[in-house]
Coordinates of N, CA and C in Angstrom, one line a residue:
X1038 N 24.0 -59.8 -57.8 CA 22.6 -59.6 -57.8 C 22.1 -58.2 -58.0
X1039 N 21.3 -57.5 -57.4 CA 20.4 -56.6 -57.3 C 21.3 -55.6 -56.8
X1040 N 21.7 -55.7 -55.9 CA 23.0 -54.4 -55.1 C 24.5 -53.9 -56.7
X1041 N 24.2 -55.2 -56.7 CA 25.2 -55.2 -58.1 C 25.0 -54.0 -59.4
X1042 N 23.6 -54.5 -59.9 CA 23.0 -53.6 -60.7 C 22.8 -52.4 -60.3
X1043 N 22.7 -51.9 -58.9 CA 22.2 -50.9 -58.2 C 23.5 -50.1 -58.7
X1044 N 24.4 -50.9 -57.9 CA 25.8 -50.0 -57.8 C 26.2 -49.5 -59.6
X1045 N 26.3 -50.6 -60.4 CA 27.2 -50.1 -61.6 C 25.5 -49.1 -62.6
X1046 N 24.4 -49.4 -62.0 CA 23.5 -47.7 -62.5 C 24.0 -46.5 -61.9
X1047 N 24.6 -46.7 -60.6 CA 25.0 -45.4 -60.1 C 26.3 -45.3 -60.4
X1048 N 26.9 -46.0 -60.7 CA 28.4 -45.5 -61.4 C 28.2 -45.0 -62.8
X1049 N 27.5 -45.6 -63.9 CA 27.0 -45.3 -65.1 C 26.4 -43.4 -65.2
X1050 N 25.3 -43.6 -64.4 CA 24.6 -42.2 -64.2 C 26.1 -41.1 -64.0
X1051 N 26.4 -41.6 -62.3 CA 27.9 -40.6 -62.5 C 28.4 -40.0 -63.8
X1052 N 29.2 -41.1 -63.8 CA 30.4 -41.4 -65.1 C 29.5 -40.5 -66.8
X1053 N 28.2 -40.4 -66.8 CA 27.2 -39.6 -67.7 C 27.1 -38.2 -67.4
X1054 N 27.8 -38.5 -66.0 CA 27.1 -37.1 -65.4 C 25.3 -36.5 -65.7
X1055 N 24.7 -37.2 -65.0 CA 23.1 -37.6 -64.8 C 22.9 -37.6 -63.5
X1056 N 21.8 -37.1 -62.9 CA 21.3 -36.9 -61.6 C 20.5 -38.5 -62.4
X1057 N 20.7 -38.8 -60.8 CA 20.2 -40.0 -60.2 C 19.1 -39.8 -59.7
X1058 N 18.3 -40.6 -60.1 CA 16.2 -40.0 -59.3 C 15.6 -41.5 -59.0
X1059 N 15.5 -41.7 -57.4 CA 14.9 -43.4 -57.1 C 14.1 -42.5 -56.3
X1060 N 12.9 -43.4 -56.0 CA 11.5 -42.8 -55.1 C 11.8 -43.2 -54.0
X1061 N 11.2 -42.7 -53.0 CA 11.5 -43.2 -51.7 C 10.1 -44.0 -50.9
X1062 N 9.8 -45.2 -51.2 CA 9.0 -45.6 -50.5 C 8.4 -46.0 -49.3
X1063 N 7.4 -45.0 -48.7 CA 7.7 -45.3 -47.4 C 6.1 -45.8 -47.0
X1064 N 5.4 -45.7 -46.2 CA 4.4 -46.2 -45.8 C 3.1 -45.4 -45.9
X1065 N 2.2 -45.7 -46.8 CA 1.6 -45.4 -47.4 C 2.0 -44.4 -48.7
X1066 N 2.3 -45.1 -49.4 CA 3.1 -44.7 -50.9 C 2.5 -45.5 -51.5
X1067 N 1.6 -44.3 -52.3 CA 0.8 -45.3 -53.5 C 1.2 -44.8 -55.2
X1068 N -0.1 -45.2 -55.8 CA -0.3 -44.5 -56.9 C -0.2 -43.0 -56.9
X1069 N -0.9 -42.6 -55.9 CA -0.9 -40.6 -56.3 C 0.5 -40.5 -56.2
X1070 N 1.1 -41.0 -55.0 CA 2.6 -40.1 -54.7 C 3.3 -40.9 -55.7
X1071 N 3.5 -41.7 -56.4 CA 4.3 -42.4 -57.3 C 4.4 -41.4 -58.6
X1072 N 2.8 -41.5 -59.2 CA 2.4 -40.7 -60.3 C 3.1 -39.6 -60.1
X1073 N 3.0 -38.7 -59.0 CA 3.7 -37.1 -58.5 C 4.9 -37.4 -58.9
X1074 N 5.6 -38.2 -58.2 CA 6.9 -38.3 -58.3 C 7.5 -38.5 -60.3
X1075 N 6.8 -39.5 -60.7 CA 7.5 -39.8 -62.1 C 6.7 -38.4 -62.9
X1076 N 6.0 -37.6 -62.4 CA 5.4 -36.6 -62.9 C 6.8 -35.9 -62.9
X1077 N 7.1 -35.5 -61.8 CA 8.4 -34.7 -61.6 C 10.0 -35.2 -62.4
X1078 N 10.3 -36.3 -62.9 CA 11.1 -36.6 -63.0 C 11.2 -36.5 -64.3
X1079 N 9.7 -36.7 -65.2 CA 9.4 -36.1 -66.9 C 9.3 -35.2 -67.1
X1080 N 8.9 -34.1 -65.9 CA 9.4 -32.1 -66.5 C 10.5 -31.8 -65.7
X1081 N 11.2 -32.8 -65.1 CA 12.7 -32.6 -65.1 C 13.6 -32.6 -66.4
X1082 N 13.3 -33.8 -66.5 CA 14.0 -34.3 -68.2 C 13.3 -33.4 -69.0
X1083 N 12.1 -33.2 -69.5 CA 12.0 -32.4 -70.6 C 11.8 -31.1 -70.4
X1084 N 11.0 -30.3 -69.6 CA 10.9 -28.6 -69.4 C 12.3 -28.5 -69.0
X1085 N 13.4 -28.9 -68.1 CA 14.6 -28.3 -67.8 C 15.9 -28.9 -68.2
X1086 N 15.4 -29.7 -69.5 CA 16.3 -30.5 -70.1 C 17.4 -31.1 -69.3
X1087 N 17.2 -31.7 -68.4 CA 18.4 -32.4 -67.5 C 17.8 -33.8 -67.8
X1088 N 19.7 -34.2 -68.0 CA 19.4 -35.9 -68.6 C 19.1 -36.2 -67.1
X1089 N 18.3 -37.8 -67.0 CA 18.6 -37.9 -65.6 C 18.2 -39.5 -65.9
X1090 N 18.4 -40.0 -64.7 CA 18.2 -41.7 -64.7 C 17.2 -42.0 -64.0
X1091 N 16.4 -42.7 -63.7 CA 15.1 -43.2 -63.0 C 15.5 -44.3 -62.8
X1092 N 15.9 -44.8 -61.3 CA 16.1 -46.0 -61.2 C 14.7 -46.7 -60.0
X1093 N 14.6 -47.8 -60.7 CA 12.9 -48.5 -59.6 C 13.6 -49.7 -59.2
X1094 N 13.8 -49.9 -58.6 CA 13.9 -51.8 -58.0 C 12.6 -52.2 -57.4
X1095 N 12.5 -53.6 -57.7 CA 11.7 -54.2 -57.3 C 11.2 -54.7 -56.1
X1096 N 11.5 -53.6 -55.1 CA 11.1 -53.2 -53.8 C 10.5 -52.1 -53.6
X1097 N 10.1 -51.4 -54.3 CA 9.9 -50.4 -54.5 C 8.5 -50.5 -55.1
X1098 N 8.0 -51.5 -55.7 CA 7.3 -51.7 -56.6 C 5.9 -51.8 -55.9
X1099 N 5.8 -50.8 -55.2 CA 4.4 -51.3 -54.2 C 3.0 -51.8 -54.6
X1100 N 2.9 -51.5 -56.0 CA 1.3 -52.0 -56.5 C 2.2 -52.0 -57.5
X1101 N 1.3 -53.0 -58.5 CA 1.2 -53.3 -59.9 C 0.7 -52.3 -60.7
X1102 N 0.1 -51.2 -60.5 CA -0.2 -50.1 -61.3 C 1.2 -49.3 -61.6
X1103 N 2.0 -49.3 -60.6 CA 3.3 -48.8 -60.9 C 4.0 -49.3 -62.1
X1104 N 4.0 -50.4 -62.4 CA 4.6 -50.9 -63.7 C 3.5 -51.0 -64.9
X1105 N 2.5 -51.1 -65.2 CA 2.0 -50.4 -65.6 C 2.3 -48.8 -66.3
X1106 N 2.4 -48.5 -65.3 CA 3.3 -46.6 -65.7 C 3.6 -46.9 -66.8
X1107 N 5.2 -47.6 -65.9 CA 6.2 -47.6 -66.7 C 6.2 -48.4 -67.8
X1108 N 5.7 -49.0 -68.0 CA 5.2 -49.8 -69.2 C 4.6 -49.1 -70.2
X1109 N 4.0 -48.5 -69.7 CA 3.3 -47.4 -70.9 C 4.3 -46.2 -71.1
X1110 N 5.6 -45.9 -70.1 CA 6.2 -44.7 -70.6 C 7.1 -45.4 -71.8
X1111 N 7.6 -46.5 -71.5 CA 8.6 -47.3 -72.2 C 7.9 -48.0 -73.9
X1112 N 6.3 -48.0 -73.9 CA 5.9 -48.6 -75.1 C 5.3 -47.0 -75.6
X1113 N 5.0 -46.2 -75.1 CA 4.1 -45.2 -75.7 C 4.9 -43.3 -75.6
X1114 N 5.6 -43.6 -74.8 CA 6.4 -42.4 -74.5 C 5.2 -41.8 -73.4
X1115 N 4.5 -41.5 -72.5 CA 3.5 -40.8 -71.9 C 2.8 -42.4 -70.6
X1116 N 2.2 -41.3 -69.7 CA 1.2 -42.3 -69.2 C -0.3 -41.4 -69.1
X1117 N -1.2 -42.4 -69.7 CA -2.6 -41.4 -69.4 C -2.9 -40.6 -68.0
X1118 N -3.5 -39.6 -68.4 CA -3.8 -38.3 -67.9 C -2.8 -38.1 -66.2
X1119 N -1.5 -38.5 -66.8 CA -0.5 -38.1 -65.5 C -0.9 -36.4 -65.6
X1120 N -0.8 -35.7 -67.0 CA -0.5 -34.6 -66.9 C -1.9 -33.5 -66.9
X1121 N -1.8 -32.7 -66.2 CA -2.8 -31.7 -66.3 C -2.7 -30.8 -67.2
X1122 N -3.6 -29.9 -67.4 CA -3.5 -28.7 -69.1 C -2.5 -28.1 -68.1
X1123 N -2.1 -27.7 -66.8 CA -1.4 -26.8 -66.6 C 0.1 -27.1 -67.0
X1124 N 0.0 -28.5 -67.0 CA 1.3 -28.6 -66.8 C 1.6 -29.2 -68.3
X1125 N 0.8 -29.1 -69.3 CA 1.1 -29.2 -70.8 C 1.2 -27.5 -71.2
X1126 N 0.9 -26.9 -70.4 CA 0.9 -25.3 -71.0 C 2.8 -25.2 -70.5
X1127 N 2.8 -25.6 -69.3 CA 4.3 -25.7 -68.7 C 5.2 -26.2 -69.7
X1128 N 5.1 -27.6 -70.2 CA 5.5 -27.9 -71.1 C 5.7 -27.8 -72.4
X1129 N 4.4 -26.5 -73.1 CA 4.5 -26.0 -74.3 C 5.7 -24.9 -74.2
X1130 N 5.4 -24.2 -72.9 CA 6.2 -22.6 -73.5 C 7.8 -23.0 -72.8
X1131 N 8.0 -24.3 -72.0 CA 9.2 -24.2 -72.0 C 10.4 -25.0 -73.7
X1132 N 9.0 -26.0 -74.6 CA 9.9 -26.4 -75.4 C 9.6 -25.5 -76.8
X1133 N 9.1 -24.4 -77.0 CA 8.4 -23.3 -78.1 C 9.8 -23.1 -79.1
X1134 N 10.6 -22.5 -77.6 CA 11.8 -21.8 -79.0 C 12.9 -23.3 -79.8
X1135 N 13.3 -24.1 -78.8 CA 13.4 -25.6 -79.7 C 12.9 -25.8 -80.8
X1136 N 11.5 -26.1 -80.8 CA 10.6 -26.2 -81.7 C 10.8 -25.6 -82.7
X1137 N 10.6 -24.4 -82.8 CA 10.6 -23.0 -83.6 C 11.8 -23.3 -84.1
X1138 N 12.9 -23.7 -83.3 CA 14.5 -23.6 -84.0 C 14.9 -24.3 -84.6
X1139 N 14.0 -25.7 -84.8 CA 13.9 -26.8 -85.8 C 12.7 -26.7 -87.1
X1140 N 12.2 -25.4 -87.0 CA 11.5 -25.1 -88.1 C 10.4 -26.7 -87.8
X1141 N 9.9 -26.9 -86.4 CA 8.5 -27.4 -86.6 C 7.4 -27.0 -86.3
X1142 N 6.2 -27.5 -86.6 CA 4.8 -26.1 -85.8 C 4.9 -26.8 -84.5
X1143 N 4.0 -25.6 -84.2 CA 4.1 -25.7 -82.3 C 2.6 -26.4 -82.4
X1144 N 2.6 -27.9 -82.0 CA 1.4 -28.4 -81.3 C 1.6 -29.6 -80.4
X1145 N 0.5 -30.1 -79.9 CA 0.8 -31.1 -78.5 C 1.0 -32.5 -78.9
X1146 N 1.3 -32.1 -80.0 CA 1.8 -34.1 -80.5 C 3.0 -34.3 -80.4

């Protein structure tokens, strides 16, 4: 079952050598702190380029807006307005020279 899946994502992540990233739900864990967190885990992966795994089980799933999210990160790549200008400015100047090094222009698309 479920422990099953759990275990061979954490053996997989290992064996990739990937930091493992599950939220910790605790009592009163909503949308803001969810949003925070998968905020964190997308300028993990992209501003510091570390692969990493997001694992959610369905205990974890405290509102239906949570999937949602992830629904939108999985059909659209993004979730609306998770990110602030500050943290697309964070985002521009850490992926510029990449960019630049693939000979594309630098814009927010």
């Amino acid at each position: 079952g479920q422990c099953r899946r759990q275990s061979l994502t954490r053996l997989a992540a290992f064996m990739a050598d990937m930091k493992l990233y599950m939220i910790a739900v605790t009592r009163g864990y909503g949308i803001v702190e969810f949003r925070e967190d998968l905020k964190k885990v997308l300028l993990d992966a992209g501003c510091l380029d570390k692969p990493l795994v997001f694992m959610l089980n369905d205990t974890q799933i405290a509102q239906e807006t949570f999937l949602e999210d992830v629904n939108n990160i999985l059909n659209t790549g993004e979730v609306p307005n998770l990110m602030q200008n500050e943290d697309m400015e964070r985002i521009m100047s850490s992926v510029s020279l990449k960019v630049k090094a693939l000979g594309k222009p630098e814009t927010r698309e």
